[in-house]
GROMACS .gro file of C-alpha atoms in nm:
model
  304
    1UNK     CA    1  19.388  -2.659  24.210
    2UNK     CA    2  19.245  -2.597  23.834
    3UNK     CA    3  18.956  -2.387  23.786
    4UNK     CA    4  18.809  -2.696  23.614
    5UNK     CA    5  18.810  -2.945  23.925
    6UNK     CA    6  18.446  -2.868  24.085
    7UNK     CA    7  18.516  -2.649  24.455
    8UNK     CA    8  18.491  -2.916  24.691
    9UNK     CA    9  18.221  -2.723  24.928
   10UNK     CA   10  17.970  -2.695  24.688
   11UNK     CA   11  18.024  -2.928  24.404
   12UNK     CA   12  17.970  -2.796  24.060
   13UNK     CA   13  18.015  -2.459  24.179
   14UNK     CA   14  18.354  -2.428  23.960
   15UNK     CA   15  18.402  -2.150  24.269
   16UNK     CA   16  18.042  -1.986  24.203
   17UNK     CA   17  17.771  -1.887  24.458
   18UNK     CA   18  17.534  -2.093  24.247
   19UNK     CA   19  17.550  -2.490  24.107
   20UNK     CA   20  17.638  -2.469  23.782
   21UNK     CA   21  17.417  -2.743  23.559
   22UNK     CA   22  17.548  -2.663  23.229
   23UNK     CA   23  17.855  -2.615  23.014
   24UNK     CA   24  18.121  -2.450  23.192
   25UNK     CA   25  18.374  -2.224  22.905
   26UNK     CA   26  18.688  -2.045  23.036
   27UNK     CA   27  18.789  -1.693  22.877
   28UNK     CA   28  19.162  -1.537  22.950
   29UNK     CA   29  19.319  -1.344  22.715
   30UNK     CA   30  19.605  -1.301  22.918
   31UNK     CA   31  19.660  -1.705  22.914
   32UNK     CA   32  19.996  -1.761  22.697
   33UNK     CA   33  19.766  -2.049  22.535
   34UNK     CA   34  19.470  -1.879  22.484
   35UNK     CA   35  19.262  -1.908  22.137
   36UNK     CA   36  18.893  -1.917  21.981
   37UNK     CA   37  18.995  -2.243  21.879
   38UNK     CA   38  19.066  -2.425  22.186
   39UNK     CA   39  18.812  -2.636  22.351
   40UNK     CA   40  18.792  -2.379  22.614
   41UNK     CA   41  18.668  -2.646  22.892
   42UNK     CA   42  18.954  -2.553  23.104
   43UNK     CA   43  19.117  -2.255  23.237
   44UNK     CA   44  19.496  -2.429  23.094
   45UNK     CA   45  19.337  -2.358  22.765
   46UNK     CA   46  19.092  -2.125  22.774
   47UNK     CA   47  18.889  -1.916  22.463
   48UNK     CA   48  19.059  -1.538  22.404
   49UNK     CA   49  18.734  -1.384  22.360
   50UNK     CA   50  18.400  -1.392  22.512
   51UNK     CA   51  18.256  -1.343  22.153
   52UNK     CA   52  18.438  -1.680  22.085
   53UNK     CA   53  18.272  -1.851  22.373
   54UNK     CA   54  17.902  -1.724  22.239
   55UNK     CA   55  18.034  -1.907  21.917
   56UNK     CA   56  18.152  -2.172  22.104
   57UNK     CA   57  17.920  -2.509  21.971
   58UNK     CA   58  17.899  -2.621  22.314
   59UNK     CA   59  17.709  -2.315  22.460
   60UNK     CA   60  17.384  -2.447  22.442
   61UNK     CA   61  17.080  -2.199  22.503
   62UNK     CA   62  16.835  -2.210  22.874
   63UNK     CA   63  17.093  -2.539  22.950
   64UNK     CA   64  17.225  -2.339  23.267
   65UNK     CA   65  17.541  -2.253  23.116
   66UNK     CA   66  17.807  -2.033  23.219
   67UNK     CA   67  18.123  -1.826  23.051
   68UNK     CA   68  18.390  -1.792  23.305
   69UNK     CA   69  18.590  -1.465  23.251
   70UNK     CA   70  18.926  -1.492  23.463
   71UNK     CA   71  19.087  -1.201  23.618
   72UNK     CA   72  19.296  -0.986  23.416
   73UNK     CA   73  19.101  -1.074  23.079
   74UNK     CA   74  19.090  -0.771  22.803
   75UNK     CA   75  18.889  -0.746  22.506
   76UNK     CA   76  18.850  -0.480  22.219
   77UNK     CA   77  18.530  -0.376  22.048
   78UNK     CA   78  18.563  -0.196  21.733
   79UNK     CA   79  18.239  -0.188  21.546
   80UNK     CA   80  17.854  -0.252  21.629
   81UNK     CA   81  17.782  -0.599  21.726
   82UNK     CA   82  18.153  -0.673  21.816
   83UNK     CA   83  18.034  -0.912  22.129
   84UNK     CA   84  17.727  -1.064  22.062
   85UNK     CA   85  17.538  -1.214  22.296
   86UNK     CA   86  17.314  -1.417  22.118
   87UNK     CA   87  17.231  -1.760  22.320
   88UNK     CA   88  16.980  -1.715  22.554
   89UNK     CA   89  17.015  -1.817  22.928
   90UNK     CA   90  17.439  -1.767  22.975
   91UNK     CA   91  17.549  -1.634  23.232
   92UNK     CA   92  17.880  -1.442  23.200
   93UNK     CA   93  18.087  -1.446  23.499
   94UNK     CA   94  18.413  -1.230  23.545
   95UNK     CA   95  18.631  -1.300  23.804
   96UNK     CA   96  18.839  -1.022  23.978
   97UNK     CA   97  18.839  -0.706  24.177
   98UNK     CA   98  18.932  -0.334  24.069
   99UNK     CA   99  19.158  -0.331  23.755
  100UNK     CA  100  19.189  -0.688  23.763
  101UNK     CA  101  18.818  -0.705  23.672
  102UNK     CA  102  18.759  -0.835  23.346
  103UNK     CA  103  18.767  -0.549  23.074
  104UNK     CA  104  18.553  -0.465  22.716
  105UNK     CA  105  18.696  -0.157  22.591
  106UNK     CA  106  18.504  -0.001  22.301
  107UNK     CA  107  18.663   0.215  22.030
  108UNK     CA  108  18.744   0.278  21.656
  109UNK     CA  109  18.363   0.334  21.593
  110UNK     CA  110  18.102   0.537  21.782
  111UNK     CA  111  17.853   0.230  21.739
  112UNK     CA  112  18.099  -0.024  21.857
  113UNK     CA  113  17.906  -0.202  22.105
  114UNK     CA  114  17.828  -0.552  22.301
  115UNK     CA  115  17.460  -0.623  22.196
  116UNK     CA  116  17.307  -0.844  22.411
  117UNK     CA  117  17.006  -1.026  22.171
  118UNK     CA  118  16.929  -1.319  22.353
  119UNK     CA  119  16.704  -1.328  22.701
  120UNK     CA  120  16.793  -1.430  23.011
  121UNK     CA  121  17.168  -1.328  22.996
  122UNK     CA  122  17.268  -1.247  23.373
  123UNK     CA  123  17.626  -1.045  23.300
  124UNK     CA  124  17.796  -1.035  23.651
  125UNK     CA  125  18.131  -0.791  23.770
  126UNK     CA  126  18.221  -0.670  23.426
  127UNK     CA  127  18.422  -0.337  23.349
  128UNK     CA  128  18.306  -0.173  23.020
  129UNK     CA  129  18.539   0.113  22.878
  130UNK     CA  130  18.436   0.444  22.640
  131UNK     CA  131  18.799   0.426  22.436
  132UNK     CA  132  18.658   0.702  22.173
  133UNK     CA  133  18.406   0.997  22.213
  134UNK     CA  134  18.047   1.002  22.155
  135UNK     CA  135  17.996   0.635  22.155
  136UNK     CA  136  17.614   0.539  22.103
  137UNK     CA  137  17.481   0.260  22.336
  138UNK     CA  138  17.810   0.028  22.394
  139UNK     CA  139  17.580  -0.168  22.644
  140UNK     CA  140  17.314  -0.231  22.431
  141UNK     CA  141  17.046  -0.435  22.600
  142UNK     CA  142  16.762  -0.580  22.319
  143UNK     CA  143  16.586  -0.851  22.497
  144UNK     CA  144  16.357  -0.992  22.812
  145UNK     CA  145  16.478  -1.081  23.132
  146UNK     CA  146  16.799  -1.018  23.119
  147UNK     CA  147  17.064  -0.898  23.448
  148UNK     CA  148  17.333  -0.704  23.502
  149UNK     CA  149  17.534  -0.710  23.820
  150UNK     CA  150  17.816  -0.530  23.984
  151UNK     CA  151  17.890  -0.351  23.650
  152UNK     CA  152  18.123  -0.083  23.606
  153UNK     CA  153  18.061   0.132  23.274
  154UNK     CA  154  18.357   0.413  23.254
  155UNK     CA  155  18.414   0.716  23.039
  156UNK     CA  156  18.799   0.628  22.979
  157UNK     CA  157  18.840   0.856  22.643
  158UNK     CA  158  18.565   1.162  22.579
  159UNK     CA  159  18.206   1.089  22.682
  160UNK     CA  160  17.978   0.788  22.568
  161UNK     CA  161  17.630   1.005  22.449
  162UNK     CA  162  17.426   0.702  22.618
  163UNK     CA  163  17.623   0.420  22.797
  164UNK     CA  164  17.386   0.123  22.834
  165UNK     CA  165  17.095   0.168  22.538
  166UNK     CA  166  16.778  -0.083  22.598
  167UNK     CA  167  16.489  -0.100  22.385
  168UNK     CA  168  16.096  -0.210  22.393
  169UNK     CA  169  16.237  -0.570  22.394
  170UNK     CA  170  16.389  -0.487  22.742
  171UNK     CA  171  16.105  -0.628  22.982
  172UNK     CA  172  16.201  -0.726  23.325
  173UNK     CA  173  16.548  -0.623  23.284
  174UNK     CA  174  16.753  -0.596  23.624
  175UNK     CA  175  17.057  -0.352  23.664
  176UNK     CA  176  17.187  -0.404  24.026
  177UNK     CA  177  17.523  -0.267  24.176
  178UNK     CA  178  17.615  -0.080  23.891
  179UNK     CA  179  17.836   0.182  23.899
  180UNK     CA  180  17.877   0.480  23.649
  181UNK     CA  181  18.217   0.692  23.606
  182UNK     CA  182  18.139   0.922  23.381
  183UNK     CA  183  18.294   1.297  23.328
  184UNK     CA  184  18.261   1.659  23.450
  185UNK     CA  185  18.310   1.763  23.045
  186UNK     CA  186  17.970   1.882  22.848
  187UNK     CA  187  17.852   1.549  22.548
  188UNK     CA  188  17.638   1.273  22.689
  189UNK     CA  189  17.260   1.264  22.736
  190UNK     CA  190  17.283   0.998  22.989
  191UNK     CA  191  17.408   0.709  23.148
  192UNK     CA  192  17.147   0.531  23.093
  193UNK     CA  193  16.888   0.564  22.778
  194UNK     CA  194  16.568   0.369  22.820
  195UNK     CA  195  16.325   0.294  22.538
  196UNK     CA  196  16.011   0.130  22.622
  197UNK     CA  197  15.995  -0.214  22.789
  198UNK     CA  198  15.807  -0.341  23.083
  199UNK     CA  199  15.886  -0.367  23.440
  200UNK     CA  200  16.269  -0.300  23.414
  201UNK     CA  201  16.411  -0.212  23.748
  202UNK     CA  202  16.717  -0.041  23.858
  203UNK     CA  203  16.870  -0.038  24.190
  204UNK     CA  204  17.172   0.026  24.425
  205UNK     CA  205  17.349   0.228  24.183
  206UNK     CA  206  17.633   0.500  24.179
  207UNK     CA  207  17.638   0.749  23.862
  208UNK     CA  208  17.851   1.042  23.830
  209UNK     CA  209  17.877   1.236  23.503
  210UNK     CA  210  17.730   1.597  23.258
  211UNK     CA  211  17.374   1.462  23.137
  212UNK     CA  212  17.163   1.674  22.905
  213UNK     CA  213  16.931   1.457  22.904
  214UNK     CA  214  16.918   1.292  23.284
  215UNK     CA  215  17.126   1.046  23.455
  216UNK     CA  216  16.860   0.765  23.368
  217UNK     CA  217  16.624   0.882  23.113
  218UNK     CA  218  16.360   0.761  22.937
  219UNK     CA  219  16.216   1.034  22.677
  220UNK     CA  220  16.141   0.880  22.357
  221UNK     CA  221  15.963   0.586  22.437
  222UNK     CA  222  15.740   0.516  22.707
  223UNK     CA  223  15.802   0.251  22.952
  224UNK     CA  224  15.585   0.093  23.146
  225UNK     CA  225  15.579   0.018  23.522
  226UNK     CA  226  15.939   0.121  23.572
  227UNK     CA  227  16.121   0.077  23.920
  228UNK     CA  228  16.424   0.342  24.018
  229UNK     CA  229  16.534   0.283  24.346
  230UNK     CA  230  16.823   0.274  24.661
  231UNK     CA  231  17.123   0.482  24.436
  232UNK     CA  232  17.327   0.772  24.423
  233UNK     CA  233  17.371   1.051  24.134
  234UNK     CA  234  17.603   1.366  24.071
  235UNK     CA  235  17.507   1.527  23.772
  236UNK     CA  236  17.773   1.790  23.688
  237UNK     CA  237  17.534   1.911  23.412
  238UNK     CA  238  17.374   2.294  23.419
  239UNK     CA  239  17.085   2.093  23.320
  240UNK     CA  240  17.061   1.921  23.675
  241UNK     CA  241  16.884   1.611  23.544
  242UNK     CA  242  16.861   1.308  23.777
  243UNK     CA  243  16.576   1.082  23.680
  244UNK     CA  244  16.378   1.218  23.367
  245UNK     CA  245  16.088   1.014  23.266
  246UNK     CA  246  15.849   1.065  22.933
  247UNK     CA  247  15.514   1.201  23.027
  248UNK     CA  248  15.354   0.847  23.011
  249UNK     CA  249  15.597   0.638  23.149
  250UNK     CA  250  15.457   0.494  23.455
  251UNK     CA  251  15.598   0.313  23.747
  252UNK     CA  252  15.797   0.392  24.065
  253UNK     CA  253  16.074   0.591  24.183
  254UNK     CA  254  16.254   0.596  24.486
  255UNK     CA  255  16.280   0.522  24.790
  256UNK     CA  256  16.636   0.650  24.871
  257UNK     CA  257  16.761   0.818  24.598
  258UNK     CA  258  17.072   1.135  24.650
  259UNK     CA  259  17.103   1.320  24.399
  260UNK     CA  260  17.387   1.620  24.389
  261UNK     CA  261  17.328   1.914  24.126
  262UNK     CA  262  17.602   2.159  23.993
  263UNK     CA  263  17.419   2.475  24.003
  264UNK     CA  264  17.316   2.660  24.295
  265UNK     CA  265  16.961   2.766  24.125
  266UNK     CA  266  16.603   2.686  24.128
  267UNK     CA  267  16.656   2.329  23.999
  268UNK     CA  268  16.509   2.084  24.245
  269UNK     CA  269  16.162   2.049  24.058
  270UNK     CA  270  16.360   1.968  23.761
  271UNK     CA  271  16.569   1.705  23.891
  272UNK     CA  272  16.269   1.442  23.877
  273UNK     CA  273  16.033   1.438  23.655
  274UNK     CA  274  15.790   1.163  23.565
  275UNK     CA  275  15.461   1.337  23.545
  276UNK     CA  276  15.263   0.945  23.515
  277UNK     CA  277  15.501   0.763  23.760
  278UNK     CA  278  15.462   0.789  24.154
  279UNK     CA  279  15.750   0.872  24.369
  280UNK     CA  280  15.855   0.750  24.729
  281UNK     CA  281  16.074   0.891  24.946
  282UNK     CA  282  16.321   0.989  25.046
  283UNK     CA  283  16.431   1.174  24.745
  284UNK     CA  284  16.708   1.358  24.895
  285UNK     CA  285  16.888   1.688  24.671
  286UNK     CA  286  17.118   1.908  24.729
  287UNK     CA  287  17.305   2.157  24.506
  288UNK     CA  288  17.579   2.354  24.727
  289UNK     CA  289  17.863   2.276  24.838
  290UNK     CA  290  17.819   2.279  25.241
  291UNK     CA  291  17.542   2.215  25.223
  292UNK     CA  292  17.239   1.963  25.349
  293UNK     CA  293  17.004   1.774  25.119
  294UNK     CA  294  16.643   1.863  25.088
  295UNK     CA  295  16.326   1.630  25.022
  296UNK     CA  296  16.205   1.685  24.646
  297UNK     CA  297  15.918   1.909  24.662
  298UNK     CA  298  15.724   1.728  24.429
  299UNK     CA  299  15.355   1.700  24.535
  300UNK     CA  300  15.262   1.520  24.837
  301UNK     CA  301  14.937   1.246  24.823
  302UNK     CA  302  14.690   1.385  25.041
  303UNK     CA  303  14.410   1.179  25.202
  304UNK     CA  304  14.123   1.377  24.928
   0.00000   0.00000   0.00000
């Protein structure tokens, strides 16, 4: 059946867990036909790249519409800007589990990076790859409502310094199911680098990787009401930095948050700090091997 002939249990789905009420545009770089020229209605002759669907003149912004990103697809990034996401209201679907996942892999230039400029850009089971050292911000998040699902972002060649970057024009972003495989070597500040915005929430997430800065940090910029919950970090950092917010930030975090440390020291203050937000537990540490976790110990509300 062709990936353009509407799933008969849902019609319109094109396959989808949602009805699709837009343009439908089909990216496989692996397709022996594939080109930014083709119509790209159809997964016989899809687009190469999804930066040629966002210049596609069909994708139409808040019409619903969706870029389809088959299994197997692999696309380059080489300088800042190299994907942009610039029509607001697309969602971009990839298709595929594990390394069949739909890949961006980001190198030749340490600012090489997808921004996405336009709000209300849902980005769904995407694998984005560090292919040089020190890259700043490849996942570079600049405006509202925006969502990112079942993302992967991976330290493939040295260490990103921040792997997703927002900024003030970040409100109400959502990062669920995202997983972060960073490395044991010394060089980033975080996985995540948040500066200012409103009400962006992150949940169910896995990170693993040396911050100097915290996992998911947000220290030069206040932002306000954040919401850190339901995840899972190893910081392999002497630093021991899980969840490091600026002294005005406000907002929420935990429940259910594990955090491992590397050192076996007097670091479980330090592992969350947000002296304006509130915190909810469990907040669950640990720091030796063979060991069990311990409740932060920051200070309990008391019924004054």
């Amino acid at each position: 059946m062709s990936l353009k002939t509407p799933f008969p249990h849902w019609p319109g789905s094109y396959g989808l867990p949602f009805p699709v009420t837009g343009n439908v545009l089909f990216v496989d770089s692996g397709h022996a036909l594939a080109s930014d020229n083709n119509l790209g209605d159809s997964a016989e002759q899809p687009l190469a790249t999804i930066e040629g669907a966002f210049n596609h003149n069909t994708l139409t912004a808040n019409n619903g519409d969706v870029v389809m990103v088959m299994p197997g697809h692999t696309e380059t990034v080489s300088a800042a800007g190299g994907i942009d996401m610039d029509v607001a209201g697309v969602t971009v679907w990839g298709f595929g589990i594990g390394s069949d996942r739909p890949t961006i892999t980001f190198d030749t230039a340490v600012g090489a990076d997808v921004d996405i400029d336009a709000a209300n850009i849902w980005i769904h089971n995407i694998l984005f790859s560090g292919g040089i050292d020190a890259l700043t911000g490849p996942v570079d998040i600049n405006a509202a409502d925006c969502k990112l699902t079942q993302i992967e972002t991976r330290d493939t060649t040295g260490q990103a310094t921040d792997f997703i970057a927002t900024d003030a024009n970040a409100d109400r972003l959502m990062i669920d199911g995202w997983v972060h495989r960073g490395s044991a070597s010394d060089g980033p500040d975080s996985a995540i680098t948040i500066v200012g915005g409103d009400d962006i929430e992150i949940k169910n997430f896995n990170i693993y990787g040396n911050f100097d800065q915290g996992a998911i940090e947000s220290v030069t910029t206040a932002a306000v009401r954040i919401n850190i919950h339901d995840g899972y970090i190893w910081t392999e950092g002497a630093e021991d930095l899980a969840v490091v917010m600026k002294s005005d930030t406000t907002g929420r975090i935990g429940p259910n948050i594990e955090a491992m440390l590397q050192d076996n020291a007097a670091n479980v203050t330090e592992a969350f700090v947000g002296a304006a937000c509130q915190f909810f537990q469990p907040i669950e540490i640990v720091n030796l091997v063979g060991e069990t976790s311990l409740k932060s110990n920051i200070t309990a509300s008391t019924d004054a």
